Amino acid sequence: MSQFKTQEEAAESGVYIRKIQSFVKREGRLTKGQEKAIESNWETMGLEHKSGLLNMNEVFERSAPVVLEIGFGMGKSLVTMAKNEPDKDFIGIEVHRPGIGACLADAQEQGVTNLRVYEHDAVEVLADCIADGSLSRMQLFFPDPWHKKRHHKRRIVQPEFVEKLRGKLAIGGVFHMATDWENYAEHMLEIMSVAPGYKNLSSSNGYVPRPEQRPLTKFEQRGHRLGHGVWDLMFERDA
């Protein structure tokens, strides 16, 4: 048992206690272009966890359905979705700085204005910055599968997480997941099938075909050629 009651107490004493997080930070090298994109776009497109609860209408200067994506990688599909669905506003959360830079560069190049990004842990952003009932769609595409059995508890899709997420979705809002790991797809389906207040949008109570709104990535196209599967799951908040 630790002698410290909180992380803060431990930090003040010079002791670091590791928090369980939904990701492993693999800091790649920022290119000059990515760095420049962050410098020139952060003021208009960047969001800060420390600013607390978001007022969506103020942030986007309009009232529109809000889509939030956790772990957008290099941001290519997120920017494409924002461009293809101009009637919606998009928020992306990513912890890897090169991905943030690539996403902002792509958004700038394509003239996308209905997108904002956080560089922070998604669990904390959801808890502190996203108002209850404010999301029309929540996206989690190709999260870290933690494929070793002893690491399965680190997977972000767990009963506690999906219950917290449900509170952030509007009634009728959809949690859309995709993975290329069959075992993780089975794990997601198992967790979501017994999660209260969700309804599976699959007619077979299983997986759904990839909806048009989710762009096919180069990685996915290569997987298809090699015979690899991708599983999409869509669950609607109905209570």
Tab-separated table of C-alpha atoms in Angstrom:
chain	number	residue	atom	x	y	z
A	1	MET	CA	0.000	0.000	0.000
A	2	SER	CA	1.367	3.412	-0.944
A	3	GLN	CA	1.932	5.945	1.797
A	4	PHE	CA	0.563	8.668	-0.494
A	5	LYS	CA	-3.168	9.306	-0.837
A	6	THR	CA	-2.945	11.034	-4.211
A	7	GLN	CA	-0.678	11.379	-7.253
A	8	GLU	CA	-0.157	15.019	-6.256
A	9	GLU	CA	1.088	14.109	-2.763
A	10	ALA	CA	3.513	11.608	-4.262
A	11	ALA	CA	4.743	14.132	-6.836
A	12	GLU	CA	5.356	16.756	-4.161
A	13	SER	CA	7.559	14.233	-2.354
A	14	GLY	CA	9.449	13.527	-5.545
A	15	VAL	CA	7.875	10.101	-6.061
A	16	TYR	CA	6.169	9.169	-9.337
A	17	ILE	CA	3.304	6.666	-9.198
A	18	ARG	CA	2.339	5.327	-12.617
A	19	LYS	CA	-1.262	5.916	-13.665
A	20	ILE	CA	-3.093	3.379	-15.804
A	21	GLN	CA	-3.633	4.991	-19.193
A	22	SER	CA	-5.387	4.013	-22.381
A	23	PHE	CA	-2.263	4.324	-24.505
A	24	VAL	CA	1.500	4.004	-24.628
A	25	LYS	CA	3.153	7.231	-25.733
A	26	ARG	CA	5.494	6.373	-28.583
A	27	GLU	CA	6.936	9.772	-29.388
A	28	GLY	CA	8.055	9.846	-32.994
A	29	ARG	CA	10.088	12.618	-34.512
A	30	LEU	CA	8.268	15.749	-35.642
A	31	THR	CA	8.977	16.777	-39.211
A	32	LYS	CA	9.477	20.467	-39.927
A	33	GLY	CA	6.143	20.523	-41.755
A	34	GLN	CA	4.307	18.979	-38.798
A	35	GLU	CA	5.949	21.411	-36.392
A	36	LYS	CA	4.993	24.357	-38.595
A	37	ALA	CA	1.408	23.080	-38.889
A	38	ILE	CA	1.086	22.968	-35.089
A	39	GLU	CA	2.576	26.449	-34.711
A	40	SER	CA	0.334	28.027	-37.331
A	41	ASN	CA	-2.939	26.186	-36.553
A	42	TRP	CA	-2.970	25.456	-32.824
A	43	GLU	CA	-4.533	28.784	-31.896
A	44	THR	CA	-7.565	28.160	-34.123
A	45	MET	CA	-7.806	24.346	-34.032
A	46	GLY	CA	-6.131	23.265	-30.791
A	47	LEU	CA	-8.042	22.568	-27.575
A	48	GLU	CA	-6.540	22.460	-24.083
A	49	HIS	CA	-7.551	19.957	-21.402
A	50	LYS	CA	-6.760	22.551	-18.728
A	51	SER	CA	-9.508	24.836	-20.131
A	52	GLY	CA	-12.114	22.445	-18.713
A	53	LEU	CA	-15.667	21.928	-19.952
A	54	LEU	CA	-16.184	22.808	-23.616
A	55	ASN	CA	-18.992	25.006	-24.859
A	56	MET	CA	-19.406	23.402	-28.293
A	57	ASN	CA	-21.415	26.302	-29.733
A	58	GLU	CA	-18.701	28.772	-28.747
A	59	VAL	CA	-15.843	26.591	-29.989
A	60	PHE	CA	-17.377	26.012	-33.425
A	61	GLU	CA	-19.407	29.254	-33.552
A	62	ARG	CA	-22.567	27.352	-34.467
A	63	SER	CA	-24.888	24.615	-33.233
A	64	ALA	CA	-24.302	21.279	-34.987
A	65	PRO	CA	-23.995	17.558	-34.144
A	66	VAL	CA	-20.579	16.771	-32.645
A	67	VAL	CA	-18.469	13.728	-33.536
A	68	LEU	CA	-15.532	12.804	-31.284
A	69	GLU	CA	-12.723	10.437	-32.268
A	70	ILE	CA	-10.234	8.904	-29.842
A	71	GLY	CA	-6.752	8.135	-31.186
A	72	PHE	CA	-6.887	9.486	-34.735
A	73	GLY	CA	-3.306	8.462	-35.611
A	74	MET	CA	-2.036	10.696	-38.430
A	75	GLY	CA	-5.541	12.123	-38.861
A	76	LYS	CA	-6.086	11.359	-42.538
A	77	SER	CA	-9.463	9.658	-42.177
A	78	LEU	CA	-10.608	12.178	-39.533
A	79	VAL	CA	-9.894	15.110	-41.866
A	80	THR	CA	-11.635	13.278	-44.728
A	81	MET	CA	-14.730	12.698	-42.570
A	82	ALA	CA	-14.811	16.335	-41.439
A	83	LYS	CA	-14.587	17.431	-45.071
A	84	ASN	CA	-17.256	14.960	-46.211
A	85	GLU	CA	-19.681	15.870	-43.394
A	86	PRO	CA	-19.604	19.687	-43.236
A	87	ASP	CA	-22.932	19.694	-41.370
A	88	LYS	CA	-21.176	18.156	-38.334
A	89	ASP	CA	-18.373	19.343	-36.047
A	90	PHE	CA	-15.444	17.030	-35.256
A	91	ILE	CA	-13.133	16.742	-32.262
A	92	GLY	CA	-10.083	14.475	-32.385
A	93	ILE	CA	-7.992	13.310	-29.430
A	94	GLU	CA	-4.432	12.054	-29.917
A	95	VAL	CA	-1.355	11.845	-27.693
A	96	HIS	CA	1.295	11.502	-30.400
A	97	ARG	CA	2.584	14.891	-31.494
A	98	PRO	CA	3.594	13.892	-35.067
A	99	GLY	CA	0.002	12.720	-35.607
A	100	ILE	CA	-1.321	16.056	-34.316
A	101	GLY	CA	0.998	17.892	-36.705
A	102	ALA	CA	0.074	15.713	-39.691
A	103	CYS	CA	-3.644	16.120	-38.971
A	104	LEU	CA	-3.428	19.909	-38.698
A	105	ALA	CA	-1.324	20.141	-41.876
A	106	ASP	CA	-3.860	18.019	-43.771
A	107	ALA	CA	-6.816	20.040	-42.421
A	108	GLN	CA	-5.121	23.296	-43.409
A	109	GLU	CA	-4.333	22.008	-46.894
A	110	GLN	CA	-7.921	20.827	-47.434
A	111	GLY	CA	-9.530	23.946	-45.987
A	112	VAL	CA	-11.309	22.019	-43.218
A	113	THR	CA	-12.678	24.342	-40.519
A	114	ASN	CA	-15.110	22.079	-38.612
A	115	LEU	CA	-12.338	20.206	-36.752
A	116	ARG	CA	-10.605	20.746	-33.397
A	117	VAL	CA	-7.974	18.575	-31.684
A	118	TYR	CA	-6.680	17.733	-28.216
A	119	GLU	CA	-3.180	16.509	-27.420
A	120	HIS	CA	-4.078	14.710	-24.203
A	121	ASP	CA	-5.275	11.431	-22.674
A	122	ALA	CA	-8.772	10.682	-23.977
A	123	VAL	CA	-10.122	9.345	-20.673
A	124	GLU	CA	-9.300	12.651	-18.952
A	125	VAL	CA	-10.682	14.756	-21.815
A	126	LEU	CA	-13.964	12.834	-21.725
A	127	ALA	CA	-14.234	13.244	-17.960
A	128	ASP	CA	-13.278	16.923	-17.722
A	129	CYS	CA	-14.091	18.594	-21.045
A	130	ILE	CA	-17.062	16.884	-22.711
A	131	ALA	CA	-20.538	17.731	-21.419
A	132	ASP	CA	-23.045	14.944	-20.779
A	133	GLY	CA	-25.338	14.207	-23.721
A	134	SER	CA	-23.298	16.382	-26.103
A	135	LEU	CA	-21.998	13.848	-28.662
A	136	SER	CA	-23.878	12.503	-31.659
A	137	ARG	CA	-21.144	10.019	-32.532
A	138	MET	CA	-18.104	8.611	-30.819
A	139	GLN	CA	-15.400	6.926	-32.902
A	140	LEU	CA	-12.691	4.487	-31.864
A	141	PHE	CA	-10.864	3.116	-34.907
A	142	PHE	CA	-8.021	0.593	-34.677
A	143	PRO	CA	-7.113	1.174	-31.013
A	144	ASP	CA	-4.083	-0.564	-29.517
A	145	PRO	CA	-5.243	-4.214	-29.319
A	146	TRP	CA	-2.953	-5.205	-26.429
A	147	HIS	CA	-2.988	-8.629	-28.030
A	148	LYS	CA	-1.144	-10.530	-25.264
A	149	LYS	CA	-3.680	-12.058	-22.892
A	150	ARG	CA	-2.035	-10.608	-19.797
A	151	HIS	CA	-2.432	-7.125	-21.306
A	152	HIS	CA	-6.147	-7.401	-22.187
A	153	LYS	CA	-7.069	-5.368	-19.108
A	154	ARG	CA	-5.305	-2.385	-20.730
A	155	ARG	CA	-7.730	-2.313	-23.657
A	156	ILE	CA	-9.733	0.900	-23.626
A	157	VAL	CA	-13.072	-0.840	-24.277
A	158	GLN	CA	-13.989	-1.986	-20.777
A	159	PRO	CA	-17.310	-1.858	-18.861
A	160	GLU	CA	-16.347	1.230	-16.845
A	161	PHE	CA	-15.214	3.156	-19.937
A	162	VAL	CA	-18.304	2.398	-22.044
A	163	GLU	CA	-20.583	3.358	-19.142
A	164	LYS	CA	-18.824	6.736	-18.793
A	165	LEU	CA	-18.976	7.202	-22.548
A	166	ARG	CA	-22.716	6.487	-22.613
A	167	GLY	CA	-23.267	9.554	-20.446
A	168	LYS	CA	-21.465	11.736	-23.019
A	169	LEU	CA	-23.572	10.488	-25.952
A	170	ALA	CA	-26.925	12.054	-26.692
A	171	ILE	CA	-29.875	9.640	-26.709
A	172	GLY	CA	-29.681	8.156	-30.205
A	173	GLY	CA	-25.940	8.889	-30.358
A	174	VAL	CA	-23.728	6.109	-31.732
A	175	PHE	CA	-20.482	4.536	-30.511
A	176	HIS	CA	-18.653	3.287	-33.634
A	177	MET	CA	-15.654	0.973	-33.195
A	178	ALA	CA	-13.404	-0.727	-35.743
A	179	THR	CA	-10.493	-3.135	-35.316
A	180	ASP	CA	-8.405	-5.455	-37.452
A	181	TRP	CA	-7.809	-7.839	-34.528
A	182	GLU	CA	-10.547	-10.487	-34.438
A	183	ASN	CA	-9.918	-11.221	-30.764
A	184	TYR	CA	-10.380	-7.541	-29.878
A	185	ALA	CA	-13.534	-7.398	-32.033
A	186	GLU	CA	-14.903	-10.327	-30.019
A	187	HIS	CA	-13.904	-8.551	-26.786
A	188	MET	CA	-15.668	-5.339	-27.899
A	189	LEU	CA	-18.808	-7.233	-28.878
A	190	GLU	CA	-18.863	-9.111	-25.583
A	191	ILE	CA	-18.473	-5.908	-23.506
A	192	MET	CA	-20.970	-3.861	-25.536
A	193	SER	CA	-23.610	-6.598	-25.716
A	194	VAL	CA	-24.089	-6.530	-21.945
A	195	ALA	CA	-23.480	-2.779	-21.429
A	196	PRO	CA	-26.690	-1.138	-20.161
A	197	GLY	CA	-28.342	1.537	-22.280
A	198	TYR	CA	-26.862	0.488	-25.642
A	199	LYS	CA	-28.510	-1.130	-28.654
A	200	ASN	CA	-26.524	-3.009	-31.316
A	201	LEU	CA	-27.241	-1.550	-34.780
A	202	SER	CA	-26.315	-4.857	-36.419
A	203	SER	CA	-29.349	-6.796	-37.667
A	204	SER	CA	-27.596	-9.992	-36.544
A	205	ASN	CA	-26.522	-8.549	-33.163
A	206	GLY	CA	-22.938	-8.920	-34.352
A	207	TYR	CA	-20.796	-6.719	-36.586
A	208	VAL	CA	-21.883	-4.194	-39.229
A	209	PRO	CA	-20.504	-3.607	-42.740
A	210	ARG	CA	-18.117	-0.649	-42.901
A	211	PRO	CA	-20.376	2.418	-43.194
A	212	GLU	CA	-19.601	4.885	-45.991
A	213	GLN	CA	-18.765	7.596	-43.471
A	214	ARG	CA	-15.637	5.693	-42.343
A	215	PRO	CA	-12.992	6.061	-45.078
A	216	LEU	CA	-11.082	3.005	-46.182
A	217	THR	CA	-7.456	3.516	-45.124
A	218	LYS	CA	-4.402	2.472	-47.175
A	219	PHE	CA	-3.501	0.137	-44.313
A	220	GLU	CA	-6.957	-1.443	-44.551
A	221	GLN	CA	-6.820	-1.779	-48.346
A	222	ARG	CA	-3.480	-3.578	-47.993
A	223	GLY	CA	-5.041	-5.816	-45.333
A	224	HIS	CA	-7.926	-6.704	-47.636
A	225	ARG	CA	-5.456	-7.704	-50.361
A	226	LEU	CA	-3.678	-9.950	-47.876
A	227	GLY	CA	-6.961	-11.466	-46.714
A	228	HIS	CA	-7.026	-9.707	-43.325
A	229	GLY	CA	-10.374	-8.890	-41.783
A	230	VAL	CA	-11.681	-5.641	-40.300
A	231	TRP	CA	-14.634	-5.609	-37.928
A	232	ASP	CA	-16.942	-2.620	-37.396
A	233	LEU	CA	-19.333	-2.362	-34.448
A	234	MET	CA	-21.989	0.318	-33.984
A	235	PHE	CA	-23.996	0.696	-30.792
A	236	GLU	CA	-26.657	3.345	-30.221
A	237	ARG	CA	-27.375	4.903	-26.847
A	238	ASP	CA	-31.049	4.154	-26.237
A	239	ALA	CA	-31.296	4.965	-22.524
